[in-house]
């Protein structure tokens, strides 16, 4: 960077241009709107939150394979703002109706009643879009593909952000929460002349329970299928990995306007080329075997560190991987790499589970090289017929989820005299990129298996047989489909957790609610156990695991929904049926409390198998949790725990 120079000291005191390998000179760093004369964009660029992004690589581990791909989130943020300015300039005038929603949002925002009148003008609208594009990656975490959901905000951070935006953010991705924590905290004085709620929604609006549809057209320029962010990162990542290039000016020139569904273009070629290059990046860079291997090993290590407070304290200096905002500001690539090397030391390695110890050694570069293969699998609907095979500790596997493209993400082409038509109607060769942007290459069943270069005969017979007869892929896919996105699916034996151990019975359709329930139980330091893929695999079949879970807990917290009851009725030999039968058998011998929470109304649960519990109706606690808000979940859990404790007290008294 270069800036205005103090002729007395020779020190740079401002910022006038940036030299960028993708865009050349980004010479326009000036504000569009700044009523108090402040250099808002410059102040933001030099803020601690933005400077932190210099220490977070854009592509994480990719630079281990592509040596030039060590560019930072900071350079991408500046590039995104530059592309946004070019988009705004190109679309200004009669086609700028997509920005009217921003002006409308500012006018109805009570925060701005005493603001300068010019805040409702076009310059202010452009300023909001520039700031939003600059800050859209503010909350990114280091090695985000691996750390997402494990490095997470503390309860205090979530509570503060929830109060700022009048939204419950506990279920939001950590990136969105930390972004708003920075905007409403550290950056608030710099952004005093702007509408913070408007900025917050432009950056994180897709997570809000209370939508602002009038802003959705503008959001397509920030977070859509052809937006400022995507245009920059595709061009930037392709440049630094050497896999291709895109003509940014041609893409921008091809755009006519944006609406709530996305961009409308006058020419199919440039946008189709952008999407095809993005798909190529997914196939050969983002999801390359070498990159995903390191991602899965780091995720394994972080999960194990987070699950053990003593080990976590030794390695990170924290009891878990929940971050205050101050800790977030210092959590970057360097800090995570320090954790990796600390975990590979003799004492932490002995305290970690074997698989995590192998992961630490691999990431620290002290273990042998690995080979990879792709597996395929066809899994029955319930998976009951699948024998669960846990790979040896030295073996790592990842199942790529099916990711359907949202029907609201459209690229449409409009000639002078016709209605807009979808891009796939114009570009046959690019149709797959438009409809499946994650990959244009087959991924052999989407199951990646990585083994060390050693004799496979050393591995258990069960694993070798499953690999030989092709059933290993089915087992791994089944486990992935039943993998909760929580760091601690089992807290029964973790120091500091107390109370009766709860077995959480649920079906996959209710994952989101179950994950929130587990997070609230973890916060309460309540002992619980939820079957969750390989992290709680006990061997045998899923049915064996379900029965063992009932036998080895003190009570059952049942997350029963219409989908849960349908699964019970449709699969009398399935996991849920086996769990409920085991509960019945145990209740014949002793008091085993069962309480029910549900996302559905009480009336939809009446047809359940309550006779197994000697009940005529569900043991229902609280109101329906369909909205999954934290206050409702907390109230239901308090009532459920009170009921369980009362029943167990009766059992202890011999009742």
XYZ file of C-alpha atoms in Angstrom:
655
model
C 0.000 0.000 0.000
C 1.022 3.574 -0.468
C -0.522 6.671 1.030
C -0.194 10.354 1.844
C 3.265 10.997 3.210
C 4.129 13.198 6.165
C 7.006 15.262 4.731
C 8.463 15.825 8.207
C 8.708 12.228 9.350
C 8.466 10.387 6.046
C 5.826 8.069 7.495
C 2.733 7.065 5.536
C -0.342 8.377 7.348
C -3.082 7.499 4.862
C -4.014 5.194 2.065
C -4.503 6.246 -1.511
C -3.861 3.163 -3.617
C -3.247 -0.548 -3.425
C -1.267 -2.555 -5.966
C -3.121 -5.806 -6.503
C -2.035 -8.766 -8.686
C -5.606 -9.258 -9.941
C -6.902 -5.724 -10.395
C -3.698 -3.749 -10.852
C -3.860 -0.377 -9.111
C -6.899 -0.014 -6.878
C -6.476 3.742 -6.997
C -9.906 4.743 -5.694
C -10.039 4.205 -1.935
C -12.129 7.299 -1.320
C -15.445 7.367 0.515
C -18.635 7.976 -1.412
C -20.320 9.435 1.684
C -18.735 10.766 4.870
C -20.639 13.700 6.409
C -18.194 14.201 9.273
C -15.168 14.220 6.980
C -13.755 10.976 8.295
C -11.962 8.545 5.997
C -14.318 5.675 6.790
C -12.877 3.131 4.369
C -9.317 3.922 5.420
C -10.180 3.598 9.114
C -11.857 0.271 8.458
C -8.887 -1.043 6.501
C -6.504 -0.224 9.358
C -8.788 -1.509 12.135
C -7.633 -4.532 14.197
C -10.479 -6.661 12.816
C -9.462 -5.999 9.217
C -5.728 -6.251 9.864
C -6.343 -9.653 11.470
C -7.406 -10.896 8.021
C -3.806 -10.425 6.850
C -2.990 -13.390 9.092
C -5.745 -15.660 7.760
C -5.000 -17.372 4.461
C -7.789 -17.328 1.905
C -7.295 -20.989 0.988
C -5.982 -22.542 4.193
C -3.992 -25.679 3.413
C -4.134 -25.237 -0.362
C -0.719 -23.539 -0.333
C 0.814 -26.883 0.739
C -0.076 -28.151 -2.753
C -0.098 -24.886 -4.755
C 2.891 -22.990 -3.431
C 1.670 -19.605 -4.669
C -1.759 -19.861 -3.028
C -0.884 -18.214 0.270
C -2.864 -15.013 -0.349
C -4.850 -13.629 2.579
C -8.454 -12.846 3.373
C -7.332 -9.218 3.597
C -6.334 -8.976 -0.073
C -9.596 -10.668 -1.024
C -11.590 -8.154 1.063
C -9.961 -5.223 -0.725
C -10.519 -6.916 -4.076
C -14.198 -7.519 -3.291
C -14.685 -3.855 -2.446
C -12.963 -2.875 -5.698
C -15.242 -5.183 -7.721
C -18.273 -3.771 -5.910
C -17.303 -0.234 -6.872
C -17.001 -1.320 -10.489
C -20.381 -3.052 -10.294
C -22.002 0.041 -8.806
C -20.502 2.257 -11.485
C -21.589 -0.071 -14.272
C -25.156 -0.463 -12.946
C -25.665 3.175 -11.961
C -28.529 5.027 -13.659
C -31.769 3.539 -14.988
C -30.754 -0.040 -14.099
C -29.923 0.723 -10.459
C -33.399 -0.100 -9.107
C -31.910 -3.000 -7.154
C -30.392 -0.440 -4.740
C -33.673 1.299 -3.946
C -34.248 -1.205 -1.154
C -31.126 0.062 0.643
C -32.428 3.630 0.510
C -35.814 2.414 1.792
C -34.157 0.535 4.665
C -32.204 3.621 5.713
C -35.333 5.799 5.673
C -37.293 3.449 7.945
C -34.417 2.873 10.370
C -35.163 4.667 13.686
C -31.421 4.758 14.436
C -31.067 7.375 11.690
C -33.853 9.812 12.661
C -31.270 12.482 13.494
C -28.868 11.601 10.680
C -27.741 13.896 7.924
C -30.391 14.098 5.150
C -27.818 12.985 2.593
C -27.705 9.518 4.178
C -30.764 8.656 2.104
C -29.095 9.672 -1.170
C -27.338 7.626 -3.830
C -23.829 8.346 -2.502
C -24.771 6.984 0.910
C -26.339 3.887 -0.630
C -23.141 3.250 -2.587
C -21.109 3.760 0.604
C -23.164 1.135 2.428
C -22.548 -1.343 -0.388
C -18.812 -0.618 -0.415
C -18.513 -1.021 3.357
C -20.570 -4.222 3.327
C -18.382 -5.696 0.581
C -15.205 -4.761 2.464
C -16.449 -6.316 5.714
C -18.257 -9.379 4.332
C -15.452 -11.763 5.401
C -14.673 -10.003 8.680
C -15.658 -12.980 10.848
C -13.679 -15.608 8.936
C -11.827 -18.069 11.155
C -8.412 -19.579 10.384
C -8.616 -22.805 8.392
C -12.346 -22.257 8.270
C -13.134 -25.453 6.341
C -11.852 -27.412 9.331
C -12.633 -25.102 12.248
C -16.190 -24.091 11.332
C -18.510 -24.824 14.249
C -15.619 -25.859 16.522
C -14.075 -22.418 16.969
C -17.237 -20.632 18.024
C -18.427 -17.563 19.948
C -19.054 -17.665 23.677
C -22.520 -17.311 25.113
C -21.768 -13.670 26.015
C -20.829 -12.847 22.415
C -23.997 -14.506 21.100
C -26.133 -12.697 23.648
C -24.641 -9.304 22.804
C -25.021 -9.771 19.041
C -28.586 -11.024 19.512
C -29.399 -7.813 21.373
C -27.822 -5.662 18.653
C -29.937 -7.089 15.813
C -32.995 -8.328 17.734
C -32.387 -11.825 16.352
C -31.439 -15.075 18.063
C -27.977 -15.765 16.611
C -27.102 -18.917 18.579
C -27.722 -21.128 15.551
C -25.899 -18.810 13.141
C -22.497 -19.741 11.675
C -19.635 -18.390 13.814
C -18.433 -16.222 10.919
C -21.692 -14.264 10.862
C -21.753 -13.794 14.642
C -18.141 -12.580 14.851
C -18.678 -10.252 11.877
C -21.532 -8.495 13.660
C -19.664 -8.500 16.973
C -16.941 -6.474 15.238
C -19.370 -4.132 13.458
C -21.441 -3.308 16.543
C -18.438 -3.306 18.869
C -14.977 -2.323 17.696
C -16.064 -0.628 14.453
C -19.152 1.178 15.706
C -17.412 4.576 16.160
C -16.012 4.403 12.608
C -19.422 3.468 11.201
C -21.373 6.027 13.242
C -22.568 7.900 10.131
C -24.040 4.747 8.560
C -26.978 2.459 9.267
C -25.525 -0.437 11.247
C -28.659 -2.578 11.008
C -28.692 -2.123 7.244
C -25.021 -3.129 7.009
C -25.622 -6.100 9.303
C -28.457 -7.393 7.138
C -26.587 -6.878 3.867
C -23.775 -9.066 5.230
C -25.710 -11.696 7.222
C -29.338 -11.353 6.102
C -29.716 -14.932 4.872
C -29.541 -16.079 8.519
C -32.211 -13.723 9.880
C -35.553 -15.127 11.035
C -37.197 -11.784 10.246
C -36.359 -11.125 6.590
C -36.116 -7.768 4.853
C -37.135 -8.644 1.269
C -36.569 -5.095 0.041
C -32.826 -5.644 0.595
C -32.570 -8.968 -1.202
C -31.826 -7.527 -4.633
C -28.896 -5.562 -3.203
C -27.776 -8.664 -1.291
C -27.456 -10.528 -4.582
C -24.575 -8.190 -5.378
C -22.898 -9.234 -2.096
C -23.900 -12.845 -1.603
C -25.314 -14.360 -4.791
C -24.337 -16.621 -7.630
C -22.473 -13.816 -9.458
C -21.561 -11.256 -6.813
C -18.593 -9.045 -5.985
C -17.205 -11.631 -3.564
C -17.412 -14.518 -6.017
C -16.038 -12.554 -8.957
C -12.972 -11.613 -6.939
C -12.263 -14.962 -5.282
C -12.643 -16.966 -8.481
C -10.240 -14.660 -10.308
C -7.857 -14.451 -7.332
C -7.789 -18.156 -6.457
C -7.429 -19.188 -10.104
C -4.525 -16.755 -10.528
C -2.622 -17.937 -7.446
C -3.155 -21.628 -8.205
C -2.511 -21.244 -11.918
C -5.635 -23.155 -12.975
C -7.161 -20.466 -15.201
C -8.244 -16.879 -15.498
C -11.395 -14.813 -15.887
C -11.947 -11.455 -17.547
C -13.574 -9.480 -14.735
C -14.428 -6.486 -16.890
C -16.259 -8.691 -19.386
C -18.286 -10.317 -16.597
C -19.285 -6.923 -15.191
C -20.065 -5.493 -18.618
C -22.359 -8.429 -19.372
C -24.623 -7.613 -16.386
C -27.896 -5.765 -16.977
C -29.292 -5.643 -13.421
C -29.920 -7.654 -10.245
C -33.266 -8.589 -8.728
C -34.230 -10.783 -5.760
C -33.455 -13.945 -7.768
C -30.022 -12.891 -8.932
C -28.298 -11.337 -11.929
C -29.738 -10.800 -15.395
C -27.092 -10.631 -18.140
C -27.080 -9.585 -21.760
C -24.428 -12.149 -22.760
C -24.111 -15.759 -21.590
C -20.415 -16.220 -22.345
C -18.559 -14.262 -19.619
C -20.759 -15.410 -16.728
C -20.780 -19.018 -17.929
C -16.970 -18.918 -18.087
C -16.833 -17.563 -14.522
C -19.064 -20.359 -13.225
C -17.168 -23.009 -15.134
C -13.867 -21.792 -13.686
C -15.382 -21.798 -10.202
C -16.526 -25.387 -10.700
C -13.018 -26.281 -11.876
C -11.568 -24.725 -8.707
C -13.867 -26.884 -6.579
C -12.823 -30.016 -8.431
C -9.080 -29.465 -8.546
C -8.282 -27.078 -5.673
C -10.855 -26.680 -2.902
C -11.820 -30.352 -2.899
C -8.580 -31.899 -4.013
C -7.637 -34.997 -2.045
C -4.505 -33.317 -0.665
C -6.443 -30.331 0.685
C -9.356 -32.312 2.102
C -6.966 -34.747 3.804
C -5.441 -31.915 5.801
C -8.865 -30.410 6.491
C -10.212 -33.664 7.915
C -7.133 -34.246 10.084
C -7.261 -30.726 11.539
C -10.986 -31.090 12.231
C -10.339 -34.387 14.019
C -7.640 -32.736 16.125
C -9.717 -29.671 17.032
C -12.738 -31.785 17.990
C -10.601 -33.891 20.309
C -8.957 -30.846 21.871
C -12.328 -29.227 22.478
C -13.793 -32.394 24.017
C -11.225 -32.520 26.850
C -10.906 -29.370 29.005
C -7.593 -30.439 30.541
C -5.983 -31.171 27.179
C -7.497 -28.005 25.719
C -6.006 -25.953 28.556
C -2.559 -27.450 28.016
C -2.584 -26.849 24.266
C -4.547 -23.593 23.871
C -4.673 -21.984 27.318
C -8.498 -22.144 27.205
C -10.903 -24.684 28.705
C -12.669 -25.083 25.349
C -12.653 -23.549 21.885
C -15.341 -20.968 22.552
C -13.884 -17.527 21.811
C -14.564 -14.182 23.367
C -14.294 -11.305 20.926
C -10.837 -10.454 22.309
C -9.737 -14.054 21.727
C -11.247 -13.988 18.248
C -9.056 -11.004 17.335
C -5.882 -12.972 18.131
C -7.049 -16.282 16.630
C -5.387 -16.561 13.247
C -3.381 -19.068 11.229
C -0.308 -18.596 13.412
C -2.235 -19.381 16.590
C -3.849 -22.520 15.180
C -0.500 -23.723 13.854
C 0.962 -23.226 17.342
C -1.818 -25.450 18.707
C -0.952 -28.111 16.126
C 2.694 -28.199 17.140
C 1.822 -28.164 20.844
C -0.558 -31.099 20.309
C 2.181 -33.101 18.579
C 4.395 -32.910 21.676
C 4.899 -36.015 23.857
C 2.575 -35.161 26.768
C -0.446 -33.826 24.810
C -0.102 -36.666 22.310
C -0.477 -39.211 25.117
C -3.573 -37.443 26.442
C -5.304 -37.209 23.066
C -7.284 -40.072 21.498
C -5.113 -42.103 19.118
C -6.773 -40.793 15.970
C -6.274 -37.191 17.088
C -2.654 -37.963 17.994
C -2.067 -39.261 14.478
C -3.744 -36.131 13.085
C -1.452 -33.843 15.123
C 1.647 -35.717 13.986
C 0.556 -35.588 10.349
C -0.176 -31.866 10.453
C 3.121 -31.176 12.208
C 4.945 -33.128 9.502
C 6.285 -35.934 11.686
C 4.460 -38.894 10.114
C 4.664 -40.870 6.876
C 2.910 -39.901 3.674
C -0.572 -41.100 2.784
C -2.381 -42.406 -0.284
C -6.029 -41.800 -1.126
C -8.875 -43.560 -2.868
C -12.506 -42.753 -3.633
C -15.314 -45.039 -2.451
C -18.944 -45.236 -3.476
C -21.980 -46.421 -1.533
C -25.691 -47.101 -1.723
C -27.258 -46.770 1.707
C -30.725 -48.055 2.681
C -33.092 -45.377 3.949
C -32.685 -46.247 7.623
C -29.313 -47.973 7.472
C -30.346 -50.730 9.862
C -28.853 -53.416 7.621
C -25.425 -51.780 7.621
C -22.691 -53.062 9.909
C -20.828 -50.083 11.352
C -17.121 -50.258 10.540
C -14.887 -47.786 12.330
C -11.664 -47.257 10.324
C -8.344 -47.816 12.129
C -6.989 -44.813 13.995
C -4.425 -44.196 11.250
C -7.099 -43.984 8.543
C -9.110 -40.855 7.795
C -12.280 -40.623 5.729
C -14.665 -37.903 4.625
C -18.063 -38.135 2.975
C -19.020 -35.223 0.736
C -22.661 -34.280 1.291
C -25.161 -33.912 -1.505
C -25.528 -30.175 -2.089
C -28.527 -29.293 -4.229
C -28.391 -25.839 -5.743
C -31.044 -23.467 -4.472
C -33.697 -22.759 -7.082
C -33.576 -19.095 -6.060
C -29.982 -18.793 -7.296
C -30.413 -18.112 -10.971
C -28.378 -16.562 -13.724
C -30.673 -15.350 -16.488
C -29.939 -14.013 -19.936
C -32.076 -11.271 -21.446
C -31.759 -9.985 -24.987
C -33.262 -6.660 -25.992
C -36.743 -7.953 -26.834
C -37.210 -11.137 -24.799
C -38.010 -12.196 -21.245
C -35.046 -13.453 -19.189
C -34.203 -17.149 -19.620
C -31.953 -19.313 -17.456
C -28.305 -19.565 -18.438
C -28.515 -23.308 -19.051
C -30.892 -22.620 -21.948
C -28.122 -20.721 -23.741
C -24.938 -22.651 -22.958
C -25.173 -26.403 -23.336
C -21.484 -27.037 -22.536
C -21.792 -24.926 -19.380
C -25.143 -26.296 -18.207
C -23.565 -28.537 -15.577
C -21.642 -25.593 -14.112
C -24.847 -23.583 -13.867
C -26.818 -26.379 -12.195
C -24.070 -28.033 -10.138
C -21.410 -25.442 -9.387
C -19.609 -27.510 -6.752
C -17.960 -29.851 -9.227
C -17.856 -30.704 -12.900
C -15.782 -33.843 -12.365
C -17.050 -37.177 -10.988
C -15.923 -37.791 -7.425
C -16.405 -41.569 -7.348
C -19.207 -41.665 -4.823
C -17.960 -38.627 -2.920
C -16.273 -40.677 -0.176
C -12.582 -39.894 0.259
C -10.468 -42.451 2.132
C -6.848 -41.744 3.125
C -4.519 -44.517 4.323
C -0.844 -44.476 5.302
C 1.685 -46.084 2.972
C 1.975 -49.283 4.942
C 0.825 -52.873 4.604
C -2.943 -52.982 4.832
C -2.654 -56.434 6.393
C -1.847 -54.695 9.683
C -5.374 -53.292 9.841
C -8.301 -55.190 11.468
C -9.917 -57.948 9.423
C -13.354 -56.316 9.653
C -12.019 -53.132 8.037
C -10.109 -55.006 5.312
C -13.130 -57.130 4.448
C -15.432 -54.095 4.266
C -12.963 -52.369 1.966
C -12.652 -55.470 -0.208
C -16.360 -56.234 -0.567
C -17.370 -52.595 -1.082
C -19.439 -52.168 2.100
C -17.048 -49.735 3.776
C -18.371 -46.825 1.730
C -21.949 -47.580 2.797
C -20.903 -47.691 6.438
C -19.026 -44.391 6.205
C -21.901 -42.676 4.383
C -24.398 -43.911 6.960
C -22.252 -42.574 9.786
C -21.866 -39.219 8.022
C -25.626 -38.926 7.531
C -26.039 -39.393 11.279
C -23.190 -37.077 12.274
C -24.286 -34.186 14.429
C -22.382 -30.945 13.972
C -21.465 -30.598 17.648
C -17.996 -30.747 19.206
C -19.120 -32.901 22.149
C -21.753 -35.562 21.455
C -20.858 -37.354 24.708
C -20.121 -35.548 27.977
C -20.815 -38.386 30.410
C -17.182 -38.762 31.441
C -15.902 -35.228 30.943
C -14.692 -33.489 34.080
C -16.941 -30.613 35.134
C -20.134 -32.081 33.661
C -22.679 -33.277 36.162
C -26.247 -34.433 36.717
C -27.980 -37.511 35.319
C -26.700 -38.714 31.964
C -29.331 -38.143 29.279
C -29.661 -40.278 26.175
C -30.943 -38.020 23.382
C -33.218 -39.977 21.056
C -33.906 -38.251 17.723
C -34.208 -38.685 13.968
C -32.052 -37.096 11.271
C -34.834 -34.759 10.100
C -34.536 -32.876 13.417
C -30.743 -32.400 13.326
C -30.863 -28.622 13.586
C -33.016 -28.642 16.705
C -31.004 -31.464 18.279
C -27.751 -29.576 17.715
C -29.194 -26.519 19.462
C -30.437 -28.651 22.361
C -26.992 -30.209 22.754
C -25.314 -26.802 22.703
C -27.639 -25.597 25.475
C -27.012 -28.749 27.530
C -23.272 -28.277 27.069
C -23.552 -24.710 28.313
C -25.368 -25.986 31.426
C -22.588 -28.577 31.979
C -25.249 -31.295 31.862
C -24.128 -34.873 31.169
C -25.620 -36.198 27.937
C -25.033 -38.730 25.171
C -26.165 -38.563 21.530
C -25.336 -41.155 18.908
C -23.425 -39.246 16.274
C -21.475 -41.042 13.575
C -17.929 -42.182 14.223
C -17.492 -39.970 17.276
C -19.778 -42.224 19.311
C -19.567 -45.419 17.275
C -19.604 -48.463 19.518
C -19.184 -51.112 16.851
C -21.709 -53.652 15.611
C -24.791 -52.208 13.941
C -26.681 -48.947 14.502
C -29.289 -50.991 16.359
C -26.634 -52.356 18.746
C -25.486 -48.807 19.432
C -29.049 -47.625 20.098
C -29.765 -50.372 22.608
C -26.431 -49.837 24.376
C -27.151 -46.101 24.627
C -30.342 -46.765 26.584
C -28.625 -49.249 28.872
C -25.766 -46.880 29.709
C -27.641 -43.663 30.563
C -29.871 -42.500 33.422
C -32.800 -41.055 31.458
C -34.021 -40.317 27.947
C -34.615 -36.895 26.444
C -36.740 -37.719 23.418
C -36.846 -35.236 20.538
C -40.088 -36.517 19.023
C -41.543 -34.994 15.884
C -43.965 -36.102 13.198
C -40.920 -37.327 11.245
C -39.668 -39.260 14.298
C -43.005 -41.057 14.709
C -43.210 -41.785 10.979
C -39.764 -43.369 11.129
C -40.966 -45.556 14.007
C -44.072 -46.666 12.088
C -42.323 -47.234 8.747
C -39.347 -49.165 10.129
C -40.412 -51.484 12.971
C -36.855 -52.876 12.946
C -35.188 -49.476 12.682
C -33.069 -47.614 15.205
C -35.868 -45.588 16.759
C -38.065 -48.663 17.221
C -35.154 -50.487 18.843
C -34.472 -47.542 21.158
C -38.096 -47.336 22.282
C -38.326 -51.090 22.800
C -35.156 -51.044 24.888
C -36.588 -48.175 26.928
C -39.746 -50.219 27.526
C -37.717 -53.245 28.668
C -35.667 -51.145 31.042
C -38.732 -49.423 32.478
C -40.168 -52.839 33.322
C -37.229 -53.356 35.690
C -36.756 -49.864 37.142
C -37.659 -46.213 36.822
C -36.066 -44.870 33.638
C -37.451 -41.365 33.064
C -38.487 -40.327 29.554
C -39.453 -36.753 28.696
C -40.306 -35.382 25.282
C -39.559 -32.117 23.526
C -40.805 -31.534 20.016
C -40.738 -29.061 17.143
C -44.377 -29.991 16.420
C -47.666 -29.311 18.229
C -48.811 -31.737 20.919
C -51.697 -32.917 18.747
C -49.312 -34.271 16.089
C -47.705 -36.595 18.645
C -50.834 -38.350 19.921
C -50.409 -41.309 17.580
C -47.037 -42.254 19.033
C -46.173 -45.554 20.755
C -46.721 -44.173 24.237
C -48.107 -47.494 25.441
C -44.492 -48.660 25.571
C -44.033 -46.225 28.457
C -47.376 -47.149 30.064
C -48.742 -43.776 28.971
C -51.783 -42.760 26.955
C -50.200 -39.586 25.608
C -46.674 -38.229 25.109
C -44.674 -37.092 28.155
C -44.550 -33.683 26.521
C -42.512 -30.827 27.997
C -43.078 -27.225 26.931
C -44.400 -25.603 23.776
C -43.461 -26.632 20.200
C -39.867 -25.754 19.370
C -40.426 -25.241 15.656
C -38.720 -21.842 15.724
C -35.694 -23.286 17.549
C -35.163 -20.097 19.527
C -32.873 -20.364 22.526
C -35.353 -18.993 25.087
C -37.928 -21.673 24.227
C -35.305 -24.432 24.250
C -33.936 -23.312 27.617
C -37.422 -23.217 29.155
C -38.235 -26.704 27.815
C -34.914 -28.122 29.049
C -35.359 -26.696 32.539
C -38.801 -28.291 32.779
C -37.504 -31.575 31.348
C -34.554 -31.743 33.739
C -36.808 -30.988 36.688
C -39.101 -33.866 35.681
C -36.156 -36.242 35.227
C -34.570 -35.306 38.554
C -37.880 -35.783 40.358
C -38.320 -39.266 38.842
C -34.757 -40.292 39.669
C -35.141 -39.035 43.218
C -38.209 -41.272 43.483
C -36.140 -44.217 42.173
C -33.426 -43.575 44.742
C -36.058 -43.481 47.460
C -37.267 -46.906 46.312
C -40.560 -45.653 44.840
